[in-house]
mmCIF file of the C-alpha atoms, coordinates in Angstrom:
data_MODEL
# 
_entry.id   MODEL 
# 
loop_
_atom_site.group_PDB 
_atom_site.id 
_atom_site.type_symbol 
_atom_site.label_atom_id 
_atom_site.label_alt_id 
_atom_site.label_comp_id 
_atom_site.label_asym_id 
_atom_site.label_entity_id 
_atom_site.label_seq_id 
_atom_site.pdbx_PDB_ins_code 
_atom_site.Cartn_x 
_atom_site.Cartn_y 
_atom_site.Cartn_z 
_atom_site.occupancy 
_atom_site.B_iso_or_equiv 
_atom_site.pdbx_formal_charge 
_atom_site.auth_seq_id 
_atom_site.auth_comp_id 
_atom_site.auth_asym_id 
_atom_site.auth_atom_id 
_atom_site.pdbx_PDB_model_num 
ATOM 1   C CA . MET A 1 1   ? 97.839  110.647 109.978 1.00 0.00 ? 1   MET A CA 1 
ATOM 2   C CA . GLN A 1 2   ? 97.683  114.751 109.250 1.00 0.00 ? 2   GLN A CA 1 
ATOM 3   C CA . LYS A 1 3   ? 95.259  116.508 111.000 1.00 0.00 ? 3   LYS A CA 1 
ATOM 4   C CA . TYR A 1 4   ? 92.001  119.004 110.608 1.00 0.00 ? 4   TYR A CA 1 
ATOM 5   C CA . SER A 1 5   ? 91.050  121.196 113.020 1.00 0.00 ? 5   SER A CA 1 
ATOM 6   C CA . CYS A 1 6   ? 87.202  121.772 113.059 1.00 0.00 ? 6   CYS A CA 1 
ATOM 7   C CA . LEU A 1 7   ? 85.049  125.261 114.519 1.00 0.00 ? 7   LEU A CA 1 
ATOM 8   C CA . ILE A 1 8   ? 81.475  124.222 114.910 1.00 0.00 ? 8   ILE A CA 1 
ATOM 9   C CA . VAL A 1 9   ? 79.202  127.425 114.598 1.00 0.00 ? 9   VAL A CA 1 
ATOM 10  C CA . GLU A 1 10  ? 76.353  126.608 115.320 1.00 0.00 ? 10  GLU A CA 1 
ATOM 11  C CA . ASP A 1 11  ? 73.362  127.970 118.282 1.00 0.00 ? 11  ASP A CA 1 
ATOM 12  C CA . GLU A 1 12  ? 71.521  124.880 118.419 1.00 0.00 ? 12  GLU A CA 1 
ATOM 13  C CA . PRO A 1 13  ? 73.282  122.876 121.474 1.00 0.00 ? 13  PRO A CA 1 
ATOM 14  C CA . LEU A 1 14  ? 71.406  119.704 120.305 1.00 0.00 ? 14  LEU A CA 1 
ATOM 15  C CA . ALA A 1 15  ? 72.622  120.053 117.008 1.00 0.00 ? 15  ALA A CA 1 
ATOM 16  C CA . ALA A 1 16  ? 76.401  121.019 118.400 1.00 0.00 ? 16  ALA A CA 1 
ATOM 17  C CA . GLU A 1 17  ? 76.601  118.185 120.085 1.00 0.00 ? 17  GLU A CA 1 
ATOM 18  C CA . VAL A 1 18  ? 75.525  116.157 117.440 1.00 0.00 ? 18  VAL A CA 1 
ATOM 19  C CA . LEU A 1 19  ? 78.091  117.480 114.798 1.00 0.00 ? 19  LEU A CA 1 
ATOM 20  C CA . SER A 1 20  ? 80.647  117.286 117.727 1.00 0.00 ? 20  SER A CA 1 
ATOM 21  C CA . ASP A 1 21  ? 79.835  113.337 118.484 1.00 0.00 ? 21  ASP A CA 1 
ATOM 22  C CA . TYR A 1 22  ? 80.554  112.471 114.429 1.00 0.00 ? 22  TYR A CA 1 
ATOM 23  C CA . ILE A 1 23  ? 83.731  114.503 114.431 1.00 0.00 ? 23  ILE A CA 1 
ATOM 24  C CA . GLN A 1 24  ? 84.844  112.332 117.041 1.00 0.00 ? 24  GLN A CA 1 
ATOM 25  C CA . GLN A 1 25  ? 84.258  109.298 115.194 1.00 0.00 ? 25  GLN A CA 1 
ATOM 26  C CA . VAL A 1 26  ? 86.176  110.484 112.340 1.00 0.00 ? 26  VAL A CA 1 
ATOM 27  C CA . PRO A 1 27  ? 90.222  109.820 112.668 1.00 0.00 ? 27  PRO A CA 1 
ATOM 28  C CA . PHE A 1 28  ? 91.178  113.063 110.919 1.00 0.00 ? 28  PHE A CA 1 
ATOM 29  C CA . LEU A 1 29  ? 89.300  115.157 112.493 1.00 0.00 ? 29  LEU A CA 1 
ATOM 30  C CA . GLN A 1 30  ? 90.202  116.982 115.244 1.00 0.00 ? 30  GLN A CA 1 
ATOM 31  C CA . LEU A 1 31  ? 87.207  119.637 117.360 1.00 0.00 ? 31  LEU A CA 1 
ATOM 32  C CA . GLN A 1 32  ? 88.800  122.559 117.783 1.00 0.00 ? 32  GLN A CA 1 
ATOM 33  C CA . GLY A 1 33  ? 86.093  124.342 119.862 1.00 0.00 ? 33  GLY A CA 1 
ATOM 34  C CA . ILE A 1 34  ? 82.336  125.292 119.413 1.00 0.00 ? 34  ILE A CA 1 
ATOM 35  C CA . CYS A 1 35  ? 80.456  128.912 118.773 1.00 0.00 ? 35  CYS A CA 1 
ATOM 36  C CA . SER A 1 36  ? 77.083  130.084 119.122 1.00 0.00 ? 36  SER A CA 1 
ATOM 37  C CA . ASP A 1 37  ? 77.193  132.851 117.187 1.00 0.00 ? 37  ASP A CA 1 
ATOM 38  C CA . ALA A 1 38  ? 79.860  133.648 114.037 1.00 0.00 ? 38  ALA A CA 1 
ATOM 39  C CA . ILE A 1 39  ? 81.204  136.894 115.825 1.00 0.00 ? 39  ILE A CA 1 
ATOM 40  C CA . TYR A 1 40  ? 82.850  134.600 118.384 1.00 0.00 ? 40  TYR A CA 1 
ATOM 41  C CA . ALA A 1 41  ? 84.079  132.280 115.600 1.00 0.00 ? 41  ALA A CA 1 
ATOM 42  C CA . MET A 1 42  ? 86.090  135.048 113.849 1.00 0.00 ? 42  MET A CA 1 
ATOM 43  C CA . GLU A 1 43  ? 87.766  135.967 117.233 1.00 0.00 ? 43  GLU A CA 1 
ATOM 44  C CA . ILE A 1 44  ? 88.773  132.126 117.011 1.00 0.00 ? 44  ILE A CA 1 
ATOM 45  C CA . LEU A 1 45  ? 89.969  132.187 113.562 1.00 0.00 ? 45  LEU A CA 1 
ATOM 46  C CA . GLN A 1 46  ? 92.124  135.164 114.325 1.00 0.00 ? 46  GLN A CA 1 
ATOM 47  C CA . LYS A 1 47  ? 93.689  133.790 117.171 1.00 0.00 ? 47  LYS A CA 1 
ATOM 48  C CA . GLU A 1 48  ? 93.979  129.859 115.207 1.00 0.00 ? 48  GLU A CA 1 
ATOM 49  C CA . LYS A 1 49  ? 94.423  128.097 112.923 1.00 0.00 ? 49  LYS A CA 1 
ATOM 50  C CA . VAL A 1 50  ? 91.310  126.350 111.322 1.00 0.00 ? 50  VAL A CA 1 
ATOM 51  C CA . ASP A 1 51  ? 90.896  124.359 109.037 1.00 0.00 ? 51  ASP A CA 1 
ATOM 52  C CA . VAL A 1 52  ? 87.431  122.852 108.872 1.00 0.00 ? 52  VAL A CA 1 
ATOM 53  C CA . VAL A 1 53  ? 84.437  125.360 110.034 1.00 0.00 ? 53  VAL A CA 1 
ATOM 54  C CA . PHE A 1 54  ? 80.672  123.352 110.567 1.00 0.00 ? 54  PHE A CA 1 
ATOM 55  C CA . LEU A 1 55  ? 78.479  126.661 109.948 1.00 0.00 ? 55  LEU A CA 1 
ATOM 56  C CA . ASP A 1 56  ? 74.982  127.133 110.807 1.00 0.00 ? 56  ASP A CA 1 
ATOM 57  C CA . ILE A 1 57  ? 73.195  130.088 108.555 1.00 0.00 ? 57  ILE A CA 1 
ATOM 58  C CA . HIS A 1 58  ? 70.548  131.422 110.918 1.00 0.00 ? 58  HIS A CA 1 
ATOM 59  C CA . LEU A 1 59  ? 72.423  132.548 113.687 1.00 0.00 ? 59  LEU A CA 1 
ATOM 60  C CA . PRO A 1 60  ? 72.238  135.478 115.955 1.00 0.00 ? 60  PRO A CA 1 
ATOM 61  C CA . LYS A 1 61  ? 73.961  138.407 115.067 1.00 0.00 ? 61  LYS A CA 1 
ATOM 62  C CA . LEU A 1 62  ? 75.688  137.418 112.342 1.00 0.00 ? 62  LEU A CA 1 
ATOM 63  C CA . LYS A 1 63  ? 74.485  135.234 109.500 1.00 0.00 ? 63  LYS A CA 1 
ATOM 64  C CA . GLY A 1 64  ? 75.825  132.028 108.488 1.00 0.00 ? 64  GLY A CA 1 
ATOM 65  C CA . MET A 1 65  ? 76.460  133.934 104.399 1.00 0.00 ? 65  MET A CA 1 
ATOM 66  C CA . GLN A 1 66  ? 77.823  137.523 105.569 1.00 0.00 ? 66  GLN A CA 1 
ATOM 67  C CA . PHE A 1 67  ? 80.501  135.497 108.035 1.00 0.00 ? 67  PHE A CA 1 
ATOM 68  C CA . ILE A 1 68  ? 81.573  133.920 104.613 1.00 0.00 ? 68  ILE A CA 1 
ATOM 69  C CA . LYS A 1 69  ? 81.572  137.116 102.967 1.00 0.00 ? 69  LYS A CA 1 
ATOM 70  C CA . ALA A 1 70  ? 83.492  138.421 106.271 1.00 0.00 ? 70  ALA A CA 1 
ATOM 71  C CA . LEU A 1 71  ? 86.363  136.390 106.191 1.00 0.00 ? 71  LEU A CA 1 
ATOM 72  C CA . LYS A 1 72  ? 89.591  137.813 104.107 1.00 0.00 ? 72  LYS A CA 1 
ATOM 73  C CA . GLU A 1 73  ? 90.782  134.303 104.048 1.00 0.00 ? 73  GLU A CA 1 
ATOM 74  C CA . PRO A 1 74  ? 88.144  131.754 104.959 1.00 0.00 ? 74  PRO A CA 1 
ATOM 75  C CA . PRO A 1 75  ? 89.081  128.237 105.605 1.00 0.00 ? 75  PRO A CA 1 
ATOM 76  C CA . GLN A 1 76  ? 87.145  125.381 104.115 1.00 0.00 ? 76  GLN A CA 1 
ATOM 77  C CA . ILE A 1 77  ? 83.689  126.017 104.991 1.00 0.00 ? 77  ILE A CA 1 
ATOM 78  C CA . ILE A 1 78  ? 80.658  122.467 105.099 1.00 0.00 ? 78  ILE A CA 1 
ATOM 79  C CA . ILE A 1 79  ? 77.071  124.150 106.153 1.00 0.00 ? 79  ILE A CA 1 
ATOM 80  C CA . THR A 1 80  ? 74.503  122.578 108.281 1.00 0.00 ? 80  THR A CA 1 
ATOM 81  C CA . THR A 1 81  ? 71.731  123.931 108.077 1.00 0.00 ? 81  THR A CA 1 
ATOM 82  C CA . ALA A 1 82  ? 67.686  122.737 107.987 1.00 0.00 ? 82  ALA A CA 1 
ATOM 83  C CA . TYR A 1 83  ? 66.971  125.505 105.026 1.00 0.00 ? 83  TYR A CA 1 
ATOM 84  C CA . GLN A 1 84  ? 67.851  124.037 101.564 1.00 0.00 ? 84  GLN A CA 1 
ATOM 85  C CA . GLU A 1 85  ? 67.062  127.449 99.553  1.00 0.00 ? 85  GLU A CA 1 
ATOM 86  C CA . TYR A 1 86  ? 70.485  128.856 100.401 1.00 0.00 ? 86  TYR A CA 1 
ATOM 87  C CA . ALA A 1 87  ? 72.106  125.880 98.451  1.00 0.00 ? 87  ALA A CA 1 
ATOM 88  C CA . LEU A 1 88  ? 72.976  127.820 95.741  1.00 0.00 ? 88  LEU A CA 1 
ATOM 89  C CA . GLN A 1 89  ? 74.847  130.717 97.246  1.00 0.00 ? 89  GLN A CA 1 
ATOM 90  C CA . GLY A 1 90  ? 76.263  128.769 99.219  1.00 0.00 ? 90  GLY A CA 1 
ATOM 91  C CA . TYR A 1 91  ? 78.416  126.846 96.660  1.00 0.00 ? 91  TYR A CA 1 
ATOM 92  C CA . GLU A 1 92  ? 78.424  130.230 94.901  1.00 0.00 ? 92  GLU A CA 1 
ATOM 93  C CA . LEU A 1 93  ? 80.922  131.051 98.096  1.00 0.00 ? 93  LEU A CA 1 
ATOM 94  C CA . ASN A 1 94  ? 83.209  127.637 97.667  1.00 0.00 ? 94  ASN A CA 1 
ATOM 95  C CA . VAL A 1 95  ? 82.042  125.868 100.219 1.00 0.00 ? 95  VAL A CA 1 
ATOM 96  C CA . VAL A 1 96  ? 82.337  122.248 100.502 1.00 0.00 ? 96  VAL A CA 1 
ATOM 97  C CA . ASP A 1 97  ? 79.411  120.837 101.197 1.00 0.00 ? 97  ASP A CA 1 
ATOM 98  C CA . TYR A 1 98  ? 76.408  121.596 102.191 1.00 0.00 ? 98  TYR A CA 1 
ATOM 99  C CA . LEU A 1 99  ? 74.200  119.640 104.768 1.00 0.00 ? 99  LEU A CA 1 
ATOM 100 C CA . LEU A 1 100 ? 70.904  119.830 105.403 1.00 0.00 ? 100 LEU A CA 1 
ATOM 101 C CA . LYS A 1 101 ? 69.355  119.114 109.091 1.00 0.00 ? 101 LYS A CA 1 
ATOM 102 C CA . PRO A 1 102 ? 69.348  116.341 110.120 1.00 0.00 ? 102 PRO A CA 1 
ATOM 103 C CA . ILE A 1 103 ? 72.465  114.972 109.223 1.00 0.00 ? 103 ILE A CA 1 
ATOM 104 C CA . GLU A 1 104 ? 73.028  111.358 109.189 1.00 0.00 ? 104 GLU A CA 1 
ATOM 105 C CA . PHE A 1 105 ? 76.375  110.696 109.754 1.00 0.00 ? 105 PHE A CA 1 
ATOM 106 C CA . SER A 1 106 ? 77.157  108.965 106.299 1.00 0.00 ? 106 SER A CA 1 
ATOM 107 C CA . ARG A 1 107 ? 76.541  112.028 104.889 1.00 0.00 ? 107 ARG A CA 1 
ATOM 108 C CA . PHE A 1 108 ? 78.717  114.170 106.871 1.00 0.00 ? 108 PHE A CA 1 
ATOM 109 C CA . LEU A 1 109 ? 81.811  111.375 106.541 1.00 0.00 ? 109 LEU A CA 1 
ATOM 110 C CA . MET A 1 110 ? 80.327  112.154 102.695 1.00 0.00 ? 110 MET A CA 1 
ATOM 111 C CA . ALA A 1 111 ? 81.252  115.866 103.200 1.00 0.00 ? 111 ALA A CA 1 
ATOM 112 C CA . VAL A 1 112 ? 84.399  115.892 104.987 1.00 0.00 ? 112 VAL A CA 1 
ATOM 113 C CA . ASN A 1 113 ? 86.419  113.128 102.665 1.00 0.00 ? 113 ASN A CA 1 
ATOM 114 C CA . LYS A 1 114 ? 85.770  116.131 100.093 1.00 0.00 ? 114 LYS A CA 1 
ATOM 115 C CA . VAL A 1 115 ? 87.943  118.178 102.741 1.00 0.00 ? 115 VAL A CA 1 
ATOM 116 C CA . GLN A 1 116 ? 91.723  118.531 101.105 1.00 0.00 ? 116 GLN A CA 1 
ATOM 117 C CA . LYS A 1 117 ? 94.555  120.661 103.175 1.00 0.00 ? 117 LYS A CA 1 
ATOM 118 C CA . PRO A 1 118 ? 96.599  122.040 100.881 1.00 0.00 ? 118 PRO A CA 1 
ATOM 119 C CA . THR A 1 119 ? 100.400 120.846 101.291 1.00 0.00 ? 119 THR A CA 1 
ATOM 120 C CA . ALA A 1 120 ? 103.149 123.264 100.163 1.00 0.00 ? 120 ALA A CA 1 
ATOM 121 C CA . VAL A 1 121 ? 105.603 121.631 97.645  1.00 0.00 ? 121 VAL A CA 1 
ATOM 122 C CA . SER A 1 122 ? 109.133 123.386 97.428  1.00 0.00 ? 122 SER A CA 1 
ATOM 123 C CA . PRO A 1 123 ? 109.904 124.457 93.553  1.00 0.00 ? 123 PRO A CA 1 
ATOM 124 C CA . ALA A 1 124 ? 112.733 122.163 94.361  1.00 0.00 ? 124 ALA A CA 1 
ATOM 125 C CA . THR A 1 125 ? 110.852 118.883 95.113  1.00 0.00 ? 125 THR A CA 1 
ATOM 126 C CA . ALA A 1 126 ? 107.654 119.153 93.241  1.00 0.00 ? 126 ALA A CA 1 
ATOM 127 C CA . SER A 1 127 ? 109.078 117.661 90.354  1.00 0.00 ? 127 SER A CA 1 
ATOM 128 C CA . SER A 1 128 ? 110.338 114.246 92.622  1.00 0.00 ? 128 SER A CA 1 
ATOM 129 C CA . ALA A 1 129 ? 107.526 114.551 95.180  1.00 0.00 ? 129 ALA A CA 1 
ATOM 130 C CA . ALA A 1 130 ? 105.767 110.893 94.862  1.00 0.00 ? 130 ALA A CA 1 
ATOM 131 C CA . PRO A 1 131 ? 101.718 111.870 93.844  1.00 0.00 ? 131 PRO A CA 1 
ATOM 132 C CA . GLU A 1 132 ? 99.807  110.861 97.479  1.00 0.00 ? 132 GLU A CA 1 
ATOM 133 C CA . ARG A 1 133 ? 97.401  108.306 97.097  1.00 0.00 ? 133 ARG A CA 1 
ATOM 134 C CA . THR A 1 134 ? 93.482  109.055 97.107  1.00 0.00 ? 134 THR A CA 1 
ATOM 135 C CA . HIS A 1 135 ? 92.090  107.497 99.892  1.00 0.00 ? 135 HIS A CA 1 
ATOM 136 C CA . LEU A 1 136 ? 88.447  107.604 102.019 1.00 0.00 ? 136 LEU A CA 1 
ATOM 137 C CA . PHE A 1 137 ? 87.309  106.543 105.145 1.00 0.00 ? 137 PHE A CA 1 
ATOM 138 C CA . PHE A 1 138 ? 84.716  104.237 105.769 1.00 0.00 ? 138 PHE A CA 1 
ATOM 139 C CA . ASN A 1 139 ? 82.768  103.948 108.952 1.00 0.00 ? 139 ASN A CA 1 
ATOM 140 C CA . VAL A 1 140 ? 82.902  99.597  109.543 1.00 0.00 ? 140 VAL A CA 1 
ATOM 141 C CA . SER A 1 141 ? 81.595  98.383  112.976 1.00 0.00 ? 141 SER A CA 1 
ATOM 142 C CA . LYS A 1 142 ? 82.074  101.829 114.437 1.00 0.00 ? 142 LYS A CA 1 
ATOM 143 C CA . LYS A 1 143 ? 85.678  101.771 113.495 1.00 0.00 ? 143 LYS A CA 1 
ATOM 144 C CA . MET A 1 144 ? 87.300  104.105 110.905 1.00 0.00 ? 144 MET A CA 1 
ATOM 145 C CA . VAL A 1 145 ? 88.602  102.053 108.199 1.00 0.00 ? 145 VAL A CA 1 
ATOM 146 C CA . LYS A 1 146 ? 90.771  103.775 105.246 1.00 0.00 ? 146 LYS A CA 1 
ATOM 147 C CA . VAL A 1 147 ? 90.112  102.427 101.741 1.00 0.00 ? 147 VAL A CA 1 
ATOM 148 C CA . TYR A 1 148 ? 92.238  103.395 98.755  1.00 0.00 ? 148 TYR A CA 1 
ATOM 149 C CA . LEU A 1 149 ? 90.768  104.258 95.714  1.00 0.00 ? 149 LEU A CA 1 
ATOM 150 C CA . ASP A 1 150 ? 93.694  102.867 93.498  1.00 0.00 ? 150 ASP A CA 1 
ATOM 151 C CA . GLU A 1 151 ? 92.896  99.508  95.448  1.00 0.00 ? 151 GLU A CA 1 
ATOM 152 C CA . ILE A 1 152 ? 89.483  99.403  94.771  1.00 0.00 ? 152 ILE A CA 1 
ATOM 153 C CA . LEU A 1 153 ? 87.816  96.475  92.071  1.00 0.00 ? 153 LEU A CA 1 
ATOM 154 C CA . TYR A 1 154 ? 84.548  97.322  92.477  1.00 0.00 ? 154 TYR A CA 1 
ATOM 155 C CA . ILE A 1 155 ? 81.494  98.717  94.707  1.00 0.00 ? 155 ILE A CA 1 
ATOM 156 C CA . GLU A 1 156 ? 77.861  96.760  95.131  1.00 0.00 ? 156 GLU A CA 1 
ATOM 157 C CA . SER A 1 157 ? 74.845  98.105  96.797  1.00 0.00 ? 157 SER A CA 1 
ATOM 158 C CA . MET A 1 158 ? 72.939  96.476  99.373  1.00 0.00 ? 158 MET A CA 1 
ATOM 159 C CA . LYS A 1 159 ? 70.225  98.508  100.056 1.00 0.00 ? 159 LYS A CA 1 
ATOM 160 C CA . GLU A 1 160 ? 71.513  100.780 102.915 1.00 0.00 ? 160 GLU A CA 1 
ATOM 161 C CA . TYR A 1 161 ? 74.813  99.344  102.847 1.00 0.00 ? 161 TYR A CA 1 
ATOM 162 C CA . ILE A 1 162 ? 77.624  99.597  99.927  1.00 0.00 ? 162 ILE A CA 1 
ATOM 163 C CA . ARG A 1 163 ? 80.232  96.173  99.554  1.00 0.00 ? 163 ARG A CA 1 
ATOM 164 C CA . ILE A 1 164 ? 83.488  97.598  98.984  1.00 0.00 ? 164 ILE A CA 1 
ATOM 165 C CA . VAL A 1 165 ? 85.543  95.022  96.889  1.00 0.00 ? 165 VAL A CA 1 
ATOM 166 C CA . THR A 1 166 ? 89.379  95.332  96.803  1.00 0.00 ? 166 THR A CA 1 
ATOM 167 C CA . PRO A 1 167 ? 92.374  92.294  96.199  1.00 0.00 ? 167 PRO A CA 1 
ATOM 168 C CA . ASP A 1 168 ? 92.612  91.621  99.244  1.00 0.00 ? 168 ASP A CA 1 
ATOM 169 C CA . LYS A 1 169 ? 89.380  92.901  101.279 1.00 0.00 ? 169 LYS A CA 1 
ATOM 170 C CA . THR A 1 170 ? 85.967  93.370  101.446 1.00 0.00 ? 170 THR A CA 1 
ATOM 171 C CA . ILE A 1 171 ? 84.769  96.652  103.482 1.00 0.00 ? 171 ILE A CA 1 
ATOM 172 C CA . LEU A 1 172 ? 80.515  96.629  104.479 1.00 0.00 ? 172 LEU A CA 1 
ATOM 173 C CA . THR A 1 173 ? 79.415  100.206 105.507 1.00 0.00 ? 173 THR A CA 1 
ATOM 174 C CA . LYS A 1 174 ? 75.886  102.443 105.315 1.00 0.00 ? 174 LYS A CA 1 
ATOM 175 C CA . PHE A 1 175 ? 76.635  104.169 102.303 1.00 0.00 ? 175 PHE A CA 1 
ATOM 176 C CA . GLN A 1 176 ? 73.751  104.715 99.551  1.00 0.00 ? 176 GLN A CA 1 
ATOM 177 C CA . LEU A 1 177 ? 75.414  103.889 96.127  1.00 0.00 ? 177 LEU A CA 1 
ATOM 178 C CA . GLY A 1 178 ? 74.316  107.629 94.739  1.00 0.00 ? 178 GLY A CA 1 
ATOM 179 C CA . GLN A 1 179 ? 76.492  109.325 97.298  1.00 0.00 ? 179 GLN A CA 1 
ATOM 180 C CA . ILE A 1 180 ? 80.004  107.379 96.941  1.00 0.00 ? 180 ILE A CA 1 
ATOM 181 C CA . GLU A 1 181 ? 79.292  107.737 93.011  1.00 0.00 ? 181 GLU A CA 1 
ATOM 182 C CA . GLU A 1 182 ? 79.366  111.104 93.566  1.00 0.00 ? 182 GLU A CA 1 
ATOM 183 C CA . LEU A 1 183 ? 82.488  110.897 95.523  1.00 0.00 ? 183 LEU A CA 1 
ATOM 184 C CA . LEU A 1 184 ? 84.345  108.304 92.975  1.00 0.00 ? 184 LEU A CA 1 
ATOM 185 C CA . ALA A 1 185 ? 83.034  110.728 90.406  1.00 0.00 ? 185 ALA A CA 1 
ATOM 186 C CA . LYS A 1 186 ? 86.580  112.132 88.906  1.00 0.00 ? 186 LYS A CA 1 
ATOM 187 C CA . ASN A 1 187 ? 88.308  108.863 89.763  1.00 0.00 ? 187 ASN A CA 1 
ATOM 188 C CA . ASN A 1 188 ? 88.056  106.806 87.063  1.00 0.00 ? 188 ASN A CA 1 
ATOM 189 C CA . PHE A 1 189 ? 85.170  104.478 88.514  1.00 0.00 ? 189 PHE A CA 1 
ATOM 190 C CA . LEU A 1 190 ? 82.080  103.901 86.194  1.00 0.00 ? 190 LEU A CA 1 
ATOM 191 C CA . ARG A 1 191 ? 78.064  103.030 87.021  1.00 0.00 ? 191 ARG A CA 1 
ATOM 192 C CA . VAL A 1 192 ? 77.748  99.995  85.078  1.00 0.00 ? 192 VAL A CA 1 
ATOM 193 C CA . HIS A 1 193 ? 73.861  98.803  86.671  1.00 0.00 ? 193 HIS A CA 1 
ATOM 194 C CA . ARG A 1 194 ? 72.102  100.589 89.382  1.00 0.00 ? 194 ARG A CA 1 
ATOM 195 C CA . SER A 1 195 ? 73.748  98.601  91.814  1.00 0.00 ? 195 SER A CA 1 
ATOM 196 C CA . PHE A 1 196 ? 77.515  98.341  90.437  1.00 0.00 ? 196 PHE A CA 1 
ATOM 197 C CA . ILE A 1 197 ? 80.114  100.783 90.517  1.00 0.00 ? 197 ILE A CA 1 
ATOM 198 C CA . VAL A 1 198 ? 83.217  99.599  88.951  1.00 0.00 ? 198 VAL A CA 1 
ATOM 199 C CA . SER A 1 199 ? 87.091  101.182 88.421  1.00 0.00 ? 199 SER A CA 1 
ATOM 200 C CA . LYS A 1 200 ? 87.677  101.399 84.910  1.00 0.00 ? 200 LYS A CA 1 
ATOM 201 C CA . ASN A 1 201 ? 91.258  100.698 85.476  1.00 0.00 ? 201 ASN A CA 1 
ATOM 202 C CA . LYS A 1 202 ? 90.390  97.030  86.698  1.00 0.00 ? 202 LYS A CA 1 
ATOM 203 C CA . ILE A 1 203 ? 88.343  95.546  84.108  1.00 0.00 ? 203 ILE A CA 1 
ATOM 204 C CA . ASP A 1 204 ? 89.639  93.059  82.412  1.00 0.00 ? 204 ASP A CA 1 
ATOM 205 C CA . ALA A 1 205 ? 87.392  91.752  79.571  1.00 0.00 ? 205 ALA A CA 1 
ATOM 206 C CA . PHE A 1 206 ? 83.869  92.959  78.708  1.00 0.00 ? 206 PHE A CA 1 
ATOM 207 C CA . THR A 1 207 ? 80.880  91.797  76.451  1.00 0.00 ? 207 THR A CA 1 
ATOM 208 C CA . ALA A 1 208 ? 77.687  93.421  76.252  1.00 0.00 ? 208 ALA A CA 1 
ATOM 209 C CA . THR A 1 209 ? 76.025  92.198  78.931  1.00 0.00 ? 209 THR A CA 1 
ATOM 210 C CA . ASP A 1 210 ? 78.805  92.065  81.819  1.00 0.00 ? 210 ASP A CA 1 
ATOM 211 C CA . VAL A 1 211 ? 82.776  93.414  82.649  1.00 0.00 ? 211 VAL A CA 1 
ATOM 212 C CA . GLU A 1 212 ? 84.619  91.471  84.305  1.00 0.00 ? 212 GLU A CA 1 
ATOM 213 C CA . ILE A 1 213 ? 86.663  92.320  86.722  1.00 0.00 ? 213 ILE A CA 1 
ATOM 214 C CA . ASN A 1 214 ? 89.549  89.753  88.898  1.00 0.00 ? 214 ASN A CA 1 
ATOM 215 C CA . GLY A 1 215 ? 87.307  87.033  87.664  1.00 0.00 ? 215 GLY A CA 1 
ATOM 216 C CA . ALA A 1 216 ? 84.219  88.372  88.934  1.00 0.00 ? 216 ALA A CA 1 
ATOM 217 C CA . PRO A 1 217 ? 81.089  88.707  85.879  1.00 0.00 ? 217 PRO A CA 1 
ATOM 218 C CA . ILE A 1 218 ? 79.855  92.451  86.986  1.00 0.00 ? 218 ILE A CA 1 
ATOM 219 C CA . PRO A 1 219 ? 76.743  92.755  84.839  1.00 0.00 ? 219 PRO A CA 1 
ATOM 220 C CA . ILE A 1 220 ? 75.760  96.277  82.720  1.00 0.00 ? 220 ILE A CA 1 
ATOM 221 C CA . GLY A 1 221 ? 72.507  97.391  83.399  1.00 0.00 ? 221 GLY A CA 1 
ATOM 222 C CA . ARG A 1 222 ? 70.229  98.323  80.411  1.00 0.00 ? 222 ARG A CA 1 
ATOM 223 C CA . SER A 1 223 ? 70.145  101.584 81.060  1.00 0.00 ? 223 SER A CA 1 
ATOM 224 C CA . TYR A 1 224 ? 73.694  102.216 81.427  1.00 0.00 ? 224 TYR A CA 1 
ATOM 225 C CA . LYS A 1 225 ? 74.649  100.193 78.450  1.00 0.00 ? 225 LYS A CA 1 
ATOM 226 C CA . GLU A 1 226 ? 74.958  102.749 75.793  1.00 0.00 ? 226 GLU A CA 1 
ATOM 227 C CA . LEU A 1 227 ? 77.554  104.867 78.217  1.00 0.00 ? 227 LEU A CA 1 
ATOM 228 C CA . VAL A 1 228 ? 78.689  101.970 79.624  1.00 0.00 ? 228 VAL A CA 1 
ATOM 229 C CA . MET A 1 229 ? 80.219  100.444 75.336  1.00 0.00 ? 229 MET A CA 1 
ATOM 230 C CA . ARG A 1 230 ? 80.928  103.932 74.604  1.00 0.00 ? 230 ARG A CA 1 
ATOM 231 C CA . VAL A 1 231 ? 83.409  104.496 77.289  1.00 0.00 ? 231 VAL A CA 1 
ATOM 232 C CA . LEU A 1 232 ? 84.882  101.141 76.916  1.00 0.00 ? 232 LEU A CA 1 
ATOM 233 C CA . GLU A 1 233 ? 84.977  101.230 72.912  1.00 0.00 ? 233 GLU A CA 1 
ATOM 234 C CA . GLN A 1 234 ? 86.968  104.692 73.733  1.00 0.00 ? 234 GLN A CA 1 
# 
């Protein structure tokens, strides 16, 4: 499994401890170090390869946003802060995500699932290389489970949890449907109901009131009907 080396830049020990614990729970992340200020973080980045930086904004000596601007080739950055007013500036600096403290693990997982490591492909092999299957990791009973997006039939909201259904398994994980909808937005999924997201490729049939996937009828919500019909009738 490809691992991403991580650096925590955080001057609050408790916040750094929470992030460290979260990183240790995710199999594709590997903690490289913890820095209490951005100057020390710069020294580490000059000596070692770091894929992801979890960056607080209000740091001693050098603030988080100035730190990003000072880097010639910044790694992927996930901001962790208690201040929401810097979100726009963060995204203008191409951060991966902007997490507001206190950070729940499901929200942390959503952010790190956005991390992408560029893979160098030589021109000679680019045409013959098989495309990598897109996947996400979900926390299931304290174990991180890989789910390939092209296997998902549909996802159902279960209050604080979601149920992800594939042809050969069903997993239950603590996540909000709105959060998973954001992750799946560019992967051919369609929200058809306040409680259901479906894979458009897996729809076998549909009517004005429901879609059928693998023999299971999924209701179309009244407020989603116009959009769903327009998408499916194209």
